[in-house]
mmCIF file of C-alpha atoms in Angstrom:
data_model
loop_
_atom_site.group_PDB
_atom_site.id
_atom_site.type_symbol
_atom_site.label_atom_id
_atom_site.label_comp_id
_atom_site.label_asym_id
_atom_site.label_seq_id
_atom_site.Cartn_x
_atom_site.Cartn_y
_atom_site.Cartn_z
ATOM 1 C CA UNK A 1 -38.594 36.301 41.480
ATOM 2 C CA UNK A 2 -38.325 40.591 41.618
ATOM 3 C CA UNK A 3 -36.105 42.850 43.912
ATOM 4 C CA UNK A 4 -36.890 45.907 45.817
ATOM 5 C CA UNK A 5 -33.999 48.041 46.602
ATOM 6 C CA UNK A 6 -34.465 50.703 49.961
ATOM 7 C CA UNK A 7 -32.963 53.796 49.280
ATOM 8 C CA UNK A 8 -32.169 55.986 51.996
ATOM 9 C CA UNK A 9 -30.989 59.676 52.408
ATOM 10 C CA UNK A 10 -27.196 58.679 52.496
ATOM 11 C CA UNK A 11 -27.601 55.052 49.886
ATOM 12 C CA UNK A 12 -24.601 55.299 47.600
ATOM 13 C CA UNK A 13 -24.575 52.060 46.464
ATOM 14 C CA UNK A 14 -28.311 52.271 45.533
ATOM 15 C CA UNK A 15 -27.922 52.781 42.054
ATOM 16 C CA UNK A 16 -25.257 50.038 41.527
ATOM 17 C CA UNK A 17 -27.741 47.466 42.816
ATOM 18 C CA UNK A 18 -30.312 48.849 40.720
ATOM 19 C CA UNK A 19 -27.549 48.834 37.565
ATOM 20 C CA UNK A 20 -26.496 45.359 38.223
ATOM 21 C CA UNK A 21 -30.142 43.412 39.080
ATOM 22 C CA UNK A 22 -31.515 45.113 35.275
ATOM 23 C CA UNK A 23 -28.760 45.074 33.287
ATOM 24 C CA UNK A 24 -26.154 42.415 34.480
ATOM 25 C CA UNK A 25 -28.619 40.350 35.842
ATOM 26 C CA UNK A 26 -31.747 40.798 33.902
ATOM 27 C CA UNK A 27 -33.517 40.852 36.924
ATOM 28 C CA UNK A 28 -37.582 43.086 37.568
ATOM 29 C CA UNK A 29 -36.814 45.470 40.187
ATOM 30 C CA UNK A 30 -38.304 48.128 42.021
ATOM 31 C CA UNK A 31 -36.906 51.157 43.634
ATOM 32 C CA UNK A 32 -38.144 51.789 47.175
ATOM 33 C CA UNK A 33 -38.407 55.155 49.218
ATOM 34 C CA UNK A 34 -37.059 55.076 52.583
ATOM 35 C CA UNK A 35 -40.366 57.141 54.156
ATOM 36 C CA UNK A 36 -42.516 54.272 52.240
ATOM 37 C CA UNK A 37 -44.134 51.357 54.020
ATOM 38 C CA UNK A 38 -45.275 49.727 51.199
ATOM 39 C CA UNK A 39 -44.423 45.985 49.804
ATOM 40 C CA UNK A 40 -47.716 45.072 48.846
ATOM 41 C CA UNK A 41 -46.343 44.581 46.230
ATOM 42 C CA UNK A 42 -43.652 41.606 47.054
ATOM 43 C CA UNK A 43 -44.277 37.936 47.741
ATOM 44 C CA UNK A 44 -42.123 35.846 50.227
ATOM 45 C CA UNK A 45 -40.003 34.834 46.970
ATOM 46 C CA UNK A 46 -38.910 38.199 46.543
ATOM 47 C CA UNK A 47 -35.987 39.700 47.723
ATOM 48 C CA UNK A 48 -35.666 43.236 49.658
ATOM 49 C CA UNK A 49 -31.824 44.849 49.457
ATOM 50 C CA UNK A 50 -30.585 47.292 51.472
ATOM 51 C CA UNK A 51 -27.891 49.145 49.651
ATOM 52 C CA UNK A 52 -24.137 49.797 50.679
ATOM 53 C CA UNK A 53 -23.525 53.816 51.633
ATOM 54 C CA UNK A 54 -23.892 56.040 54.621
ATOM 55 C CA UNK A 55 -27.745 56.379 55.610
ATOM 56 C CA UNK A 56 -28.680 59.530 57.636
ATOM 57 C CA UNK A 57 -24.910 60.570 57.805
ATOM 58 C CA UNK A 58 -23.877 57.134 59.805
ATOM 59 C CA UNK A 59 -25.147 59.788 62.784
ATOM 60 C CA UNK A 60 -25.218 57.260 66.056
ATOM 61 C CA UNK A 61 -23.945 54.199 64.913
ATOM 62 C CA UNK A 62 -24.078 53.103 61.354
ATOM 63 C CA UNK A 63 -27.621 51.730 60.952
ATOM 64 C CA UNK A 64 -28.815 52.949 63.496
ATOM 65 C CA UNK A 65 -31.572 56.028 62.454
ATOM 66 C CA UNK A 66 -32.337 53.756 59.315
ATOM 67 C CA UNK A 67 -33.695 51.224 61.355
ATOM 68 C CA UNK A 68 -36.297 52.818 62.278
ATOM 69 C CA UNK A 69 -37.665 54.492 58.609
ATOM 70 C CA UNK A 70 -40.885 53.728 58.130
ATOM 71 C CA UNK A 71 -39.296 51.237 54.966
ATOM 72 C CA UNK A 72 -37.317 48.953 57.771
ATOM 73 C CA UNK A 73 -40.685 48.371 59.809
ATOM 74 C CA UNK A 74 -42.113 46.490 56.589
ATOM 75 C CA UNK A 75 -39.074 45.428 55.626
ATOM 76 C CA UNK A 76 -38.669 43.372 59.758
ATOM 77 C CA UNK A 77 -42.448 42.234 58.712
ATOM 78 C CA UNK A 78 -41.317 40.798 55.225
ATOM 79 C CA UNK A 79 -38.641 39.275 56.932
ATOM 80 C CA UNK A 80 -40.148 37.939 59.481
ATOM 81 C CA UNK A 81 -43.217 36.845 56.978
ATOM 82 C CA UNK A 82 -40.015 34.464 55.322
ATOM 83 C CA UNK A 83 -39.546 37.447 52.259
ATOM 84 C CA UNK A 84 -35.913 37.493 51.573
ATOM 85 C CA UNK A 85 -34.039 40.738 52.972
ATOM 86 C CA UNK A 86 -30.516 40.887 51.331
ATOM 87 C CA UNK A 87 -28.523 43.736 52.898
ATOM 88 C CA UNK A 88 -24.581 45.359 51.212
ATOM 89 C CA UNK A 89 -22.483 46.930 53.457
ATOM 90 C CA UNK A 90 -24.047 49.337 54.771
ATOM 91 C CA UNK A 91 -26.880 47.261 54.452
ATOM 92 C CA UNK A 92 -25.703 44.547 57.011
ATOM 93 C CA UNK A 93 -24.668 47.147 59.585
ATOM 94 C CA UNK A 94 -28.640 48.210 59.216
ATOM 95 C CA UNK A 95 -29.504 44.618 59.384
ATOM 96 C CA UNK A 96 -27.515 43.536 62.556
ATOM 97 C CA UNK A 97 -29.386 46.942 63.646
ATOM 98 C CA UNK A 98 -32.359 45.931 62.982
ATOM 99 C CA UNK A 99 -31.776 42.492 65.102
ATOM 100 C CA UNK A 100 -32.959 40.890 61.547
ATOM 101 C CA UNK A 101 -29.134 39.173 62.397
ATOM 102 C CA UNK A 102 -27.289 38.835 65.212
ATOM 103 C CA UNK A 103 -23.967 40.846 65.977
ATOM 104 C CA UNK A 104 -22.625 44.069 64.754
ATOM 105 C CA UNK A 105 -20.104 46.163 62.834
ATOM 106 C CA UNK A 106 -17.643 47.853 64.415
ATOM 107 C CA UNK A 107 -14.403 50.244 63.352
ATOM 108 C CA UNK A 108 -12.075 48.210 61.330
ATOM 109 C CA UNK A 109 -9.443 47.188 63.315
ATOM 110 C CA UNK A 110 -6.646 49.432 61.910
ATOM 111 C CA UNK A 111 -8.886 52.969 62.241
ATOM 112 C CA UNK A 112 -8.441 53.097 58.219
ATOM 113 C CA UNK A 113 -11.397 52.925 55.604
ATOM 114 C CA UNK A 114 -10.558 49.933 53.931
ATOM 115 C CA UNK A 115 -11.079 50.252 49.881
ATOM 116 C CA UNK A 116 -9.889 46.981 47.781
ATOM 117 C CA UNK A 117 -10.547 43.814 46.312
ATOM 118 C CA UNK A 118 -10.436 41.519 48.713
ATOM 119 C CA UNK A 119 -11.169 37.266 48.510
ATOM 120 C CA UNK A 120 -14.096 35.411 49.865
ATOM 121 C CA UNK A 121 -15.043 31.428 50.622
ATOM 122 C CA UNK A 122 -18.045 29.414 51.497
ATOM 123 C CA UNK A 123 -16.836 27.410 54.814
ATOM 124 C CA UNK A 124 -17.581 24.005 52.472
ATOM 125 C CA UNK A 125 -16.813 25.530 49.079
ATOM 126 C CA UNK A 126 -13.718 25.211 47.240
ATOM 127 C CA UNK A 127 -14.048 28.401 44.556
ATOM 128 C CA UNK A 128 -12.363 31.306 45.932
ATOM 129 C CA UNK A 129 -14.251 35.033 44.866
ATOM 130 C CA UNK A 130 -12.591 38.217 44.280
ATOM 131 C CA UNK A 131 -15.308 40.927 45.494
ATOM 132 C CA UNK A 132 -13.824 44.866 46.313
ATOM 133 C CA UNK A 133 -14.882 46.179 49.939
ATOM 134 C CA UNK A 134 -15.380 49.631 51.046
ATOM 135 C CA UNK A 135 -15.847 50.450 54.785
ATOM 136 C CA UNK A 136 -14.718 51.677 57.448
ATOM 137 C CA UNK A 137 -16.727 50.102 59.647
ATOM 138 C CA UNK A 138 -16.612 45.987 59.408
ATOM 139 C CA UNK A 139 -15.430 44.575 61.893
ATOM 140 C CA UNK A 140 -17.995 41.727 62.643
ATOM 141 C CA UNK A 141 -18.066 40.904 66.390
ATOM 142 C CA UNK A 142 -20.452 39.295 68.451
ATOM 143 C CA UNK A 143 -20.177 36.986 71.319
ATOM 144 C CA UNK A 144 -18.712 34.021 71.732
ATOM 145 C CA UNK A 145 -21.947 31.737 71.714
ATOM 146 C CA UNK A 146 -23.536 33.506 68.823
ATOM 147 C CA UNK A 147 -20.002 32.964 67.043
ATOM 148 C CA UNK A 148 -20.209 29.167 67.777
ATOM 149 C CA UNK A 149 -24.025 29.408 67.048
ATOM 150 C CA UNK A 150 -23.317 30.193 63.505
ATOM 151 C CA UNK A 151 -20.711 28.830 62.735
ATOM 152 C CA UNK A 152 -22.611 25.049 64.006
ATOM 153 C CA UNK A 153 -25.352 26.227 61.957
ATOM 154 C CA UNK A 154 -23.438 27.429 58.932
ATOM 155 C CA UNK A 155 -25.100 30.538 58.802
ATOM 156 C CA UNK A 156 -21.428 31.792 58.318
ATOM 157 C CA UNK A 157 -22.066 32.625 54.617
ATOM 158 C CA UNK A 158 -18.398 33.880 53.061
ATOM 159 C CA UNK A 159 -14.841 33.983 54.976
ATOM 160 C CA UNK A 160 -12.712 36.735 54.427
ATOM 161 C CA UNK A 161 -9.309 34.291 53.417
ATOM 162 C CA UNK A 162 -6.322 34.538 51.153
ATOM 163 C CA UNK A 163 -6.165 34.177 47.236
ATOM 164 C CA UNK A 164 -5.733 30.564 48.242
ATOM 165 C CA UNK A 165 -9.176 30.222 50.111
ATOM 166 C CA UNK A 166 -7.131 29.810 53.348
ATOM 167 C CA UNK A 167 -8.489 31.558 55.936
ATOM 168 C CA UNK A 168 -5.656 33.789 57.558
ATOM 169 C CA UNK A 169 -5.329 36.846 59.877
ATOM 170 C CA UNK A 170 -3.670 38.818 57.256
ATOM 171 C CA UNK A 171 -6.268 37.843 54.669
ATOM 172 C CA UNK A 172 -8.816 40.069 57.140
ATOM 173 C CA UNK A 173 -9.612 43.474 55.868
ATOM 174 C CA UNK A 174 -10.538 44.693 59.252
ATOM 175 C CA UNK A 175 -10.309 42.636 61.794
ATOM 176 C CA UNK A 176 -13.503 40.675 61.635
ATOM 177 C CA UNK A 177 -13.811 37.918 64.473
ATOM 178 C CA UNK A 178 -13.253 34.847 63.054
ATOM 179 C CA UNK A 179 -13.163 36.286 59.470
ATOM 180 C CA UNK A 180 -16.757 36.393 59.141
ATOM 181 C CA UNK A 181 -17.498 38.823 56.063
ATOM 182 C CA UNK A 182 -21.597 37.745 55.503
ATOM 183 C CA UNK A 183 -23.869 35.818 57.685
ATOM 184 C CA UNK A 184 -27.347 34.386 57.380
ATOM 185 C CA UNK A 185 -30.065 34.006 59.511
ATOM 186 C CA UNK A 186 -31.208 30.556 61.310
ATOM 187 C CA UNK A 187 -34.610 31.147 58.603
ATOM 188 C CA UNK A 188 -31.681 31.034 55.674
ATOM 189 C CA UNK A 189 -34.061 34.167 54.278
ATOM 190 C CA UNK A 190 -32.312 37.445 55.705
ATOM 191 C CA UNK A 191 -28.242 37.811 54.412
ATOM 192 C CA UNK A 192 -25.786 40.197 54.972
ATOM 193 C CA UNK A 193 -22.224 40.705 53.490
ATOM 194 C CA UNK A 194 -20.114 44.105 53.661
ATOM 195 C CA UNK A 195 -18.123 43.121 50.797
ATOM 196 C CA UNK A 196 -20.013 44.656 46.976
ATOM 197 C CA UNK A 197 -20.912 41.912 44.579
ATOM 198 C CA UNK A 198 -23.055 44.486 42.723
ATOM 199 C CA UNK A 199 -19.505 46.038 42.185
ATOM 200 C CA UNK A 200 -18.169 42.751 40.243
ATOM 201 C CA UNK A 201 -21.093 41.897 38.289
ATOM 202 C CA UNK A 202 -19.583 43.141 34.680
ATOM 203 C CA UNK A 203 -17.215 42.542 32.095
ATOM 204 C CA UNK A 204 -16.584 46.003 31.929
ATOM 205 C CA UNK A 205 -15.879 46.492 35.171
ATOM 206 C CA UNK A 206 -13.392 43.747 34.525
ATOM 207 C CA UNK A 207 -14.839 40.956 36.981
ATOM 208 C CA UNK A 208 -17.605 38.887 36.978
ATOM 209 C CA UNK A 209 -17.367 36.746 40.673
ATOM 210 C CA UNK A 210 -20.047 38.791 42.028
ATOM 211 C CA UNK A 211 -22.656 36.821 39.826
ATOM 212 C CA UNK A 212 -21.537 33.999 41.376
ATOM 213 C CA UNK A 213 -22.220 35.072 44.942
ATOM 214 C CA UNK A 214 -26.157 36.595 43.408
ATOM 215 C CA UNK A 215 -26.653 33.039 41.817
ATOM 216 C CA UNK A 216 -25.560 30.861 45.576
ATOM 217 C CA UNK A 217 -28.212 33.289 47.324
ATOM 218 C CA UNK A 218 -30.847 33.685 44.909
ATOM 219 C CA UNK A 219 -30.808 31.587 42.223
ATOM 220 C CA UNK A 220 -29.982 28.389 42.962
ATOM 221 C CA UNK A 221 -30.561 26.774 46.486
ATOM 222 C CA UNK A 222 -28.702 28.186 49.126
ATOM 223 C CA UNK A 223 -27.352 25.405 51.058
ATOM 224 C CA UNK A 224 -29.832 23.886 54.099
ATOM 225 C CA UNK A 225 -29.759 23.604 57.333
ATOM 226 C CA UNK A 226 -27.365 20.491 58.240
ATOM 227 C CA UNK B 1 -39.908 69.690 85.581
ATOM 228 C CA UNK B 2 -37.162 69.684 83.609
ATOM 229 C CA UNK B 3 -34.172 67.821 83.798
ATOM 230 C CA UNK B 4 -30.871 67.820 82.114
ATOM 231 C CA UNK B 5 -29.858 63.640 81.567
ATOM 232 C CA UNK B 6 -26.799 62.767 80.549
ATOM 233 C CA UNK B 7 -25.462 59.506 79.344
ATOM 234 C CA UNK B 8 -22.613 58.095 78.301
ATOM 235 C CA UNK B 9 -22.038 55.119 75.930
ATOM 236 C CA UNK B 10 -19.368 53.310 75.811
ATOM 237 C CA UNK B 11 -17.693 50.371 74.174
ATOM 238 C CA UNK B 12 -17.984 46.773 75.822
ATOM 239 C CA UNK B 13 -15.222 46.623 78.230
ATOM 240 C CA UNK B 14 -13.951 43.546 76.544
ATOM 241 C CA UNK B 15 -14.152 44.675 73.332
ATOM 242 C CA UNK B 16 -11.578 45.688 70.780
ATOM 243 C CA UNK B 17 -11.612 49.958 70.445
ATOM 244 C CA UNK B 18 -9.197 51.097 68.153
ATOM 245 C CA UNK B 19 -9.486 54.401 68.395
ATOM 246 C CA UNK B 20 -8.855 54.931 71.922
ATOM 247 C CA UNK B 21 -5.332 52.874 70.935
ATOM 248 C CA UNK B 22 -4.795 55.129 68.472
ATOM 249 C CA UNK B 23 -5.121 58.236 70.894
ATOM 250 C CA UNK B 24 -2.978 56.039 73.270
ATOM 251 C CA UNK B 25 -0.239 56.011 70.810
ATOM 252 C CA UNK B 26 -0.623 59.629 70.335
ATOM 253 C CA UNK B 27 -0.682 60.395 73.759
ATOM 254 C CA UNK B 28 2.876 58.349 73.908
ATOM 255 C CA UNK B 29 3.919 60.230 71.479
ATOM 256 C CA UNK B 30 3.356 63.262 73.257
ATOM 257 C CA UNK B 31 5.322 62.015 76.215
ATOM 258 C CA UNK B 32 2.666 61.057 78.243
ATOM 259 C CA UNK B 33 3.717 57.485 78.875
ATOM 260 C CA UNK B 34 2.048 57.333 82.737
ATOM 261 C CA UNK B 35 -1.144 57.184 80.716
ATOM 262 C CA UNK B 36 -2.154 53.319 80.016
ATOM 263 C CA UNK B 37 -5.218 52.493 78.501
ATOM 264 C CA UNK B 38 -7.586 55.313 76.488
ATOM 265 C CA UNK B 39 -11.334 54.114 76.184
ATOM 266 C CA UNK B 40 -13.187 55.932 73.991
ATOM 267 C CA UNK B 41 -17.657 56.569 74.026
ATOM 268 C CA UNK B 42 -19.839 59.085 73.629
ATOM 269 C CA UNK B 43 -21.442 61.497 75.583
ATOM 270 C CA UNK B 44 -25.209 62.199 75.217
ATOM 271 C CA UNK B 45 -27.421 65.137 76.611
ATOM 272 C CA UNK B 46 -30.986 65.094 76.656
ATOM 273 C CA UNK B 47 -33.657 67.602 78.394
ATOM 274 C CA UNK B 48 -36.203 65.879 79.656
ATOM 275 C CA UNK B 49 -39.715 66.895 81.049
ATOM 276 C CA UNK B 50 -40.537 64.817 83.809
ATOM 277 C CA UNK B 51 -42.105 64.283 87.222
ATOM 278 C CA UNK B 52 -39.459 63.432 89.009
ATOM 279 C CA UNK B 53 -35.650 62.370 88.185
ATOM 280 C CA UNK B 54 -36.783 58.758 88.670
ATOM 281 C CA UNK B 55 -39.002 58.860 85.945
ATOM 282 C CA UNK B 56 -36.334 61.341 84.041
ATOM 283 C CA UNK B 57 -33.931 58.375 84.171
ATOM 284 C CA UNK B 58 -36.201 55.596 82.960
ATOM 285 C CA UNK B 59 -37.034 57.354 80.052
ATOM 286 C CA UNK B 60 -33.331 58.551 79.133
ATOM 287 C CA UNK B 61 -33.409 54.284 79.311
ATOM 288 C CA UNK B 62 -35.753 53.630 77.086
ATOM 289 C CA UNK B 63 -34.149 55.633 74.998
ATOM 290 C CA UNK B 64 -30.414 54.564 75.586
ATOM 291 C CA UNK B 65 -32.057 50.636 75.245
ATOM 292 C CA UNK B 66 -33.916 51.668 71.872
ATOM 293 C CA UNK B 67 -31.784 53.479 70.015
ATOM 294 C CA UNK B 68 -29.154 55.231 71.524
ATOM 295 C CA UNK B 69 -27.083 52.588 72.568
ATOM 296 C CA UNK B 70 -26.661 48.660 71.250
ATOM 297 C CA UNK B 71 -26.102 46.147 73.731
ATOM 298 C CA UNK B 72 -24.158 43.849 71.456
ATOM 299 C CA UNK B 73 -21.191 46.510 71.402
ATOM 300 C CA UNK B 74 -22.252 48.865 74.590
ATOM 301 C CA UNK B 75 -22.882 49.525 77.580
ATOM 302 C CA UNK B 76 -23.985 53.251 79.055
ATOM 303 C CA UNK B 77 -24.765 55.461 82.252
ATOM 304 C CA UNK B 78 -27.335 57.658 83.544
ATOM 305 C CA UNK B 79 -27.016 60.810 85.398
ATOM 306 C CA UNK B 80 -29.872 62.994 85.860
ATOM 307 C CA UNK B 81 -29.579 66.825 86.896
ATOM 308 C CA UNK B 82 -31.813 69.373 87.987
#
């Protein structure tokens, strides 16, 4: 398995993602430019990563312009063939704008840019992960029916919780509906999350919880549909 | 014919608009207590070359659906001027 990291004008977590995948997780990484459209070096076992940042200056809406870049047309095709796609932060916003994931990310309910560690948990898992967030538009929104379907199909990857793993209003850093921090599509090959696991994969950074997120998503089997 | 097309893009009515809430608070601080609600969206102006106002509107509609508004969170209204 190898990874391709797309660089848009305004991406600013692309280097973090590339460094983490290469040096901390020992993966082969190819850097992709938003104006190119060639993904022929990837198979559906590989993963295209959309990193965090402010693609196209977040103009109009976060991710709205990036979604129409040449590379994104290939990424959408790749995802529809079953290839893995992973969006973090701005990458998650782009995936929602592209329609590869349902819903949208709105301005944080408290209007402030949130930059801190948060705690995450899967629905069924015991373990609580400490992962940093850094966003101004991370409030996950979808209509009630979509939210119900996401939860029924177990498409919610992570919920914001407190340190004990309890889903509480206080633990919600941005007003996301149902404390949703990350989701996947129904086919379970497209993943998006607001928190930054790539910033938590190294002893030097004092946090290795991000490794377990990458492990769960890519290196061991992702939970099957129930 | 060249038409000026005005598009208002607004957050969906049942959606929390924190920007509007913050501005409402600011207006309250100014003593303007009679203002009961504020919602903030975008006003977009296009210059469209089209054969008729209807054609200009349908071009703006396509642009709004494809890019200018996101129907998950926003609705839009189009006004065409000569």
